[in-house]
mmCIF file of C-alpha atoms in Angstrom:
data_model
loop_
_atom_site.group_PDB
_atom_site.id
_atom_site.type_symbol
_atom_site.label_atom_id
_atom_site.label_comp_id
_atom_site.label_asym_id
_atom_site.label_seq_id
_atom_site.Cartn_x
_atom_site.Cartn_y
_atom_site.Cartn_z
ATOM 1 C CA MET A 1 -7.355 -3.685 -20.350
ATOM 2 C CA THR A 2 -6.570 -7.071 -19.235
ATOM 3 C CA GLY A 3 -9.294 -9.579 -19.166
ATOM 4 C CA LEU A 4 -9.257 -9.213 -14.935
ATOM 5 C CA GLN A 5 -12.222 -8.039 -14.165
ATOM 6 C CA HIS A 6 -12.881 -6.478 -11.110
ATOM 7 C CA VAL A 7 -16.468 -6.609 -8.674
ATOM 8 C CA PRO A 8 -17.494 -2.826 -8.335
ATOM 9 C CA THR A 9 -17.712 -1.958 -4.272
ATOM 10 C CA HIS A 10 -18.921 0.669 -2.185
ATOM 11 C CA ASP A 11 -16.285 2.266 0.633
ATOM 12 C CA LEU A 12 -16.624 5.002 2.897
ATOM 13 C CA LEU A 13 -13.776 8.148 3.174
ATOM 14 C CA SER A 14 -12.855 9.022 6.461
ATOM 15 C CA ASP A 15 -15.626 11.642 6.662
ATOM 16 C CA GLY A 16 -18.498 9.310 5.602
ATOM 17 C CA THR A 17 -18.903 10.001 2.070
ATOM 18 C CA SER A 18 -19.375 6.973 -0.149
ATOM 19 C CA ILE A 19 -17.903 6.283 -3.303
ATOM 20 C CA ARG A 20 -17.579 3.494 -5.744
ATOM 21 C CA ILE A 21 -14.686 1.828 -6.710
ATOM 22 C CA ARG A 22 -14.792 -0.083 -10.318
ATOM 23 C CA GLN A 23 -13.007 -0.931 -13.467
ATOM 24 C CA ALA A 24 -12.626 1.634 -15.718
ATOM 25 C CA GLY A 25 -13.390 0.632 -19.985
ATOM 26 C CA PRO A 26 -13.790 2.172 -22.914
ATOM 27 C CA ASP A 27 -16.800 4.037 -21.785
ATOM 28 C CA ASP A 28 -15.443 6.077 -19.192
ATOM 29 C CA ARG A 29 -12.986 7.877 -22.094
ATOM 30 C CA GLU A 30 -15.413 11.338 -21.787
ATOM 31 C CA ALA A 31 -15.294 10.954 -18.177
ATOM 32 C CA VAL A 32 -11.731 10.257 -17.578
ATOM 33 C CA ARG A 33 -11.046 13.644 -19.920
ATOM 34 C CA ARG A 34 -13.336 15.593 -17.575
ATOM 35 C CA LEU A 35 -10.878 14.469 -14.677
ATOM 36 C CA TYR A 36 -8.127 15.804 -15.897
ATOM 37 C CA GLU A 37 -9.682 18.879 -17.453
ATOM 38 C CA GLY A 38 -10.970 19.480 -14.205
ATOM 39 C CA MET A 39 -7.331 19.488 -12.641
ATOM 40 C CA SER A 40 -5.149 22.846 -11.604
ATOM 41 C CA PRO A 41 -2.182 23.309 -14.069
ATOM 42 C CA GLU A 42 -0.178 22.581 -10.427
ATOM 43 C CA HIS A 43 -1.689 19.409 -9.740
ATOM 44 C CA LEU A 44 -1.101 18.171 -13.705
ATOM 45 C CA ARG A 45 2.236 19.200 -13.120
ATOM 46 C CA LEU A 46 2.361 16.884 -10.322
ATOM 47 C CA ARG A 47 0.893 14.074 -12.046
ATOM 48 C CA PHE A 48 2.739 14.174 -15.614
ATOM 49 C CA PHE A 49 6.068 16.459 -14.559
ATOM 50 C CA SER A 50 4.658 19.071 -16.820
ATOM 51 C CA ASN A 51 1.432 20.955 -17.607
ATOM 52 C CA CYS A 52 1.339 19.448 -21.743
ATOM 53 C CA ASP A 53 -2.122 18.996 -22.348
ATOM 54 C CA GLY A 54 -0.657 15.903 -24.575
ATOM 55 C CA SER A 55 -0.045 13.795 -21.598
ATOM 56 C CA ALA A 56 -3.603 14.017 -20.167
ATOM 57 C CA ARG A 57 -4.874 12.946 -23.365
ATOM 58 C CA GLN A 58 -2.242 9.669 -23.867
ATOM 59 C CA ALA A 59 -3.056 8.670 -20.534
ATOM 60 C CA THR A 60 -6.962 8.765 -21.246
ATOM 61 C CA ASP A 61 -6.246 7.004 -24.110
ATOM 62 C CA ARG A 62 -4.268 4.495 -22.256
ATOM 63 C CA VAL A 63 -6.730 3.710 -19.456
ATOM 64 C CA THR A 64 -9.515 3.703 -21.661
ATOM 65 C CA GLN A 65 -8.037 1.373 -24.775
ATOM 66 C CA PRO A 66 -9.759 -2.289 -24.498
ATOM 67 C CA GLY A 67 -7.148 -5.384 -25.212
ATOM 68 C CA ARG A 68 -4.251 -4.263 -23.655
ATOM 69 C CA PRO A 69 -2.262 -7.032 -22.265
ATOM 70 C CA GLY A 70 -1.190 -7.050 -18.609
ATOM 71 C CA SER A 71 -3.013 -3.721 -17.990
ATOM 72 C CA PHE A 72 -5.589 -2.723 -15.560
ATOM 73 C CA ALA A 73 -7.352 0.440 -14.028
ATOM 74 C CA LEU A 74 -9.676 1.233 -11.617
ATOM 75 C CA VAL A 75 -12.214 4.345 -11.348
ATOM 76 C CA ALA A 76 -13.497 5.833 -8.087
ATOM 77 C CA GLU A 77 -17.091 7.302 -8.351
ATOM 78 C CA HIS A 78 -19.258 9.632 -6.412
ATOM 79 C CA ALA A 79 -22.590 10.564 -7.839
ATOM 80 C CA GLY A 80 -21.633 9.322 -11.261
ATOM 81 C CA VAL A 81 -18.334 11.259 -11.438
ATOM 82 C CA ILE A 82 -15.341 9.930 -11.330
ATOM 83 C CA VAL A 83 -12.949 11.325 -8.731
ATOM 84 C CA GLY A 84 -9.722 9.258 -9.036
ATOM 85 C CA LEU A 85 -8.116 6.780 -11.275
ATOM 86 C CA ALA A 86 -5.605 3.831 -10.180
ATOM 87 C CA GLU A 87 -3.597 2.196 -13.314
ATOM 88 C CA TYR A 88 -0.996 -0.205 -13.418
ATOM 89 C CA GLU A 89 1.351 -1.231 -16.719
ATOM 90 C CA PRO A 90 3.170 -4.223 -16.604
ATOM 91 C CA THR A 91 7.135 -4.048 -16.702
ATOM 92 C CA ALA A 92 9.868 -5.737 -18.774
ATOM 93 C CA ARG A 93 9.621 -8.106 -15.277
ATOM 94 C CA SER A 94 6.737 -10.744 -15.099
ATOM 95 C CA CYS A 95 6.072 -10.166 -11.541
ATOM 96 C CA ALA A 96 6.529 -6.119 -11.173
ATOM 97 C CA ALA A 97 3.973 -3.316 -12.406
ATOM 98 C CA GLU A 98 4.264 0.419 -12.899
ATOM 99 C CA ILE A 99 1.392 2.393 -11.052
ATOM 100 C CA ALA A 100 -0.127 5.866 -11.512
ATOM 101 C CA LEU A 101 -3.067 7.579 -9.374
ATOM 102 C CA THR A 102 -4.948 10.664 -10.255
ATOM 103 C CA VAL A 103 -7.251 11.985 -7.845
ATOM 104 C CA ALA A 104 -9.365 14.720 -8.861
ATOM 105 C CA ASP A 105 -8.407 18.630 -7.034
ATOM 106 C CA ALA A 106 -11.569 18.832 -4.605
ATOM 107 C CA TRP A 107 -11.125 14.986 -3.392
ATOM 108 C CA GLN A 108 -7.589 14.664 -2.268
ATOM 109 C CA ARG A 109 -6.774 14.066 1.050
ATOM 110 C CA ARG A 110 -9.870 12.596 1.817
ATOM 111 C CA GLY A 111 -8.765 9.033 1.696
ATOM 112 C CA ILE A 112 -9.493 8.110 -2.139
ATOM 113 C CA GLY A 113 -5.918 7.483 -3.183
ATOM 114 C CA THR A 114 -5.252 4.743 -0.460
ATOM 115 C CA LEU A 115 -8.212 2.687 -1.345
ATOM 116 C CA LEU A 116 -7.693 3.006 -5.014
ATOM 117 C CA LEU A 117 -3.891 1.620 -4.188
ATOM 118 C CA GLU A 118 -5.609 -1.080 -1.772
ATOM 119 C CA HIS A 119 -7.803 -2.546 -4.465
ATOM 120 C CA LEU A 120 -5.012 -1.917 -7.184
ATOM 121 C CA SER A 121 -2.880 -4.200 -5.367
ATOM 122 C CA ASP A 122 -5.761 -6.622 -4.823
ATOM 123 C CA ALA A 123 -6.508 -7.059 -8.570
ATOM 124 C CA ALA A 124 -2.621 -7.065 -9.063
ATOM 125 C CA ARG A 125 -2.115 -10.445 -6.361
ATOM 126 C CA MET A 126 -4.790 -12.148 -8.499
ATOM 127 C CA ALA A 127 -3.137 -11.395 -12.083
ATOM 128 C CA GLY A 128 -0.035 -12.751 -10.178
ATOM 129 C CA ILE A 129 2.222 -9.478 -9.820
ATOM 130 C CA SER A 130 3.891 -9.222 -6.878
ATOM 131 C CA VAL A 131 5.763 -6.115 -7.033
ATOM 132 C CA PHE A 132 4.547 -2.080 -7.853
ATOM 133 C CA THR A 133 6.553 0.626 -8.548
ATOM 134 C CA ALA A 134 6.327 4.275 -9.075
ATOM 135 C CA LYS A 135 8.349 7.154 -10.160
ATOM 136 C CA THR A 136 6.880 10.964 -9.021
ATOM 137 C CA LEU A 137 8.649 14.468 -8.420
ATOM 138 C CA ALA A 138 10.287 14.471 -5.113
ATOM 139 C CA GLU A 139 7.879 17.298 -3.895
ATOM 140 C CA ASN A 140 4.595 15.221 -4.502
ATOM 141 C CA HIS A 141 4.309 14.701 -0.927
ATOM 142 C CA GLY A 142 0.264 13.979 -1.247
ATOM 143 C CA MET A 143 1.850 10.421 -3.393
ATOM 144 C CA ARG A 144 4.380 9.566 -0.695
ATOM 145 C CA LYS A 145 1.338 9.402 1.889
ATOM 146 C CA VAL A 146 -0.717 7.339 -0.306
ATOM 147 C CA PHE A 147 2.358 5.049 -0.294
ATOM 148 C CA THR A 148 2.984 5.338 3.561
ATOM 149 C CA ASN A 149 -0.614 4.201 4.509
ATOM 150 C CA LEU A 150 0.104 0.705 3.025
ATOM 151 C CA GLY A 151 2.424 -0.135 5.341
ATOM 152 C CA PRO A 152 5.896 -1.363 6.025
ATOM 153 C CA ARG A 153 6.842 -2.890 2.479
ATOM 154 C CA VAL A 154 7.348 0.563 0.625
ATOM 155 C CA ARG A 155 10.739 1.472 -0.052
ATOM 156 C CA TRP A 156 12.047 5.093 -1.542
ATOM 157 C CA ARG A 157 14.834 6.870 -2.627
ATOM 158 C CA LEU A 158 15.368 10.444 -3.860
ATOM 159 C CA ASP A 159 17.139 10.960 -6.988
ATOM 160 C CA GLY A 160 17.206 14.683 -7.793
ATOM 161 C CA PRO A 161 14.141 16.204 -8.575
ATOM 162 C CA GLN A 162 12.684 12.712 -8.686
ATOM 163 C CA ALA A 163 11.654 10.191 -5.948
ATOM 164 C CA TYR A 164 11.607 6.293 -6.597
ATOM 165 C CA TYR A 165 8.909 3.735 -4.633
ATOM 166 C CA LYS A 166 8.569 -0.035 -4.782
ATOM 167 C CA LEU A 167 6.089 -1.367 -2.776
ATOM 168 C CA ASP A 168 6.060 -5.533 -2.141
ATOM 169 C CA LEU A 169 2.647 -6.738 -2.291
ATOM 170 C CA TYR A 170 3.414 -9.903 -1.110
ATOM 171 C CA GLU A 171 7.024 -11.854 0.176
ATOM 172 C CA ASN A 172 7.968 -13.834 -2.767
ATOM 173 C CA GLU A 173 12.047 -14.646 -2.918
ATOM 174 C CA ASP A 174 11.831 -15.662 -6.031
ATOM 175 C CA CYS A 175 9.779 -12.778 -7.842
ATOM 176 C CA LEU A 176 11.536 -10.477 -5.871
ATOM 177 C CA SER A 177 15.329 -11.968 -6.980
ATOM 178 C CA ALA A 178 13.729 -11.710 -10.561
ATOM 179 C CA VAL A 179 12.954 -8.051 -10.574
ATOM 180 C CA GLY A 180 16.306 -7.074 -9.149
ATOM 181 C CA ILE A 181 15.286 -5.426 -5.961
ATOM 182 C CA ARG A 182 17.032 -7.389 -3.492
ATOM 183 C CA THR A 183 20.532 -5.764 -3.796
ATOM 184 C CA ALA A 184 22.166 -2.624 -5.149
ATOM 185 C CA SER A 185 24.046 -4.376 -8.046
ATOM 186 C CA SER A 186 20.831 -5.492 -9.756
ATOM 187 C CA ALA A 187 20.116 -4.811 -12.990
ATOM 188 C CA PRO A 188 17.604 -1.778 -13.228
ATOM 189 C CA CYS A 189 13.805 -2.512 -13.923
ATOM 190 C CA ASP A 190 13.657 -1.421 -17.849
ATOM 191 C CA ARG A 191 10.862 0.864 -17.156
ATOM 192 C CA CYS A 192 11.206 3.485 -13.836
ATOM 193 C CA GLU A 193 14.571 2.461 -12.784
ATOM 194 C CA ILE A 194 13.272 1.796 -9.142
ATOM 195 C CA GLN A 195 16.492 -0.154 -7.952
ATOM 196 C CA ILE A 196 18.800 1.800 -5.984
ATOM 197 C CA ALA A 197 21.886 2.208 -7.544
ATOM 198 C CA SER A 198 24.209 2.819 -4.216
ATOM 199 C CA ALA A 199 22.560 2.981 -0.994
ATOM 200 C CA ALA A 200 19.523 0.946 0.611
ATOM 201 C CA PRO A 201 16.357 2.391 0.450
ATOM 202 C CA GLU A 202 15.033 5.058 2.872
ATOM 203 C CA PRO A 203 12.079 3.395 5.111
ATOM 204 C CA LEU A 204 8.820 5.308 4.752
ATOM 205 C CA PRO A 205 7.376 6.367 8.221
ATOM 206 C CA ARG A 206 3.963 4.871 9.230
ATOM 207 C CA ALA A 207 0.832 6.994 8.227
ATOM 208 C CA ASN A 208 -2.623 6.962 9.813
ATOM 209 C CA THR A 209 -3.924 9.863 7.457
ATOM 210 C CA ARG A 210 -5.082 9.073 4.140
ATOM 211 C CA ARG A 211 -4.742 11.424 0.909
#
């Protein structure tokens, strides 16, 4: 993980449940593995685009591997058990990062995903990142709601079975121009191809319900 440090915090979900959000580290390997092992085949498919066990193992290794420049991950805990995970990886563009989000089956639609992404956004801004990008299956409506909760700076498009998202963490004209998201003719992001090929992105509606 990057040298950026996150101070652990406690947050309340909409039902009053308290969770602890902190930075992930090498000591979390077994707990992260159990998080993925406890997910249903359907939720694993939505997260990794397949039910392949190898994808979960690779994700566990990535999140808990120390010393990965520019990367960062947060976990959400309840009673000492990891129930959610959010991470970002730098892209080829210096101001942008690609994100991934995981929430345990029993904890979905309770606001954990939104809280994790809010904290991840704060950490990214401290690291000089201005844009988050993500790619999900188009049918992953839960992830769409998480992005919606972050407000009007989210844009998205559908391309066959996949959905592409872009979140401006704050307005920065130089950075937005650099990562190629201002016009349809911009060069695509090397890792996630979030840019629009032929039409302007569709704005997401505002929503108040947290995942």
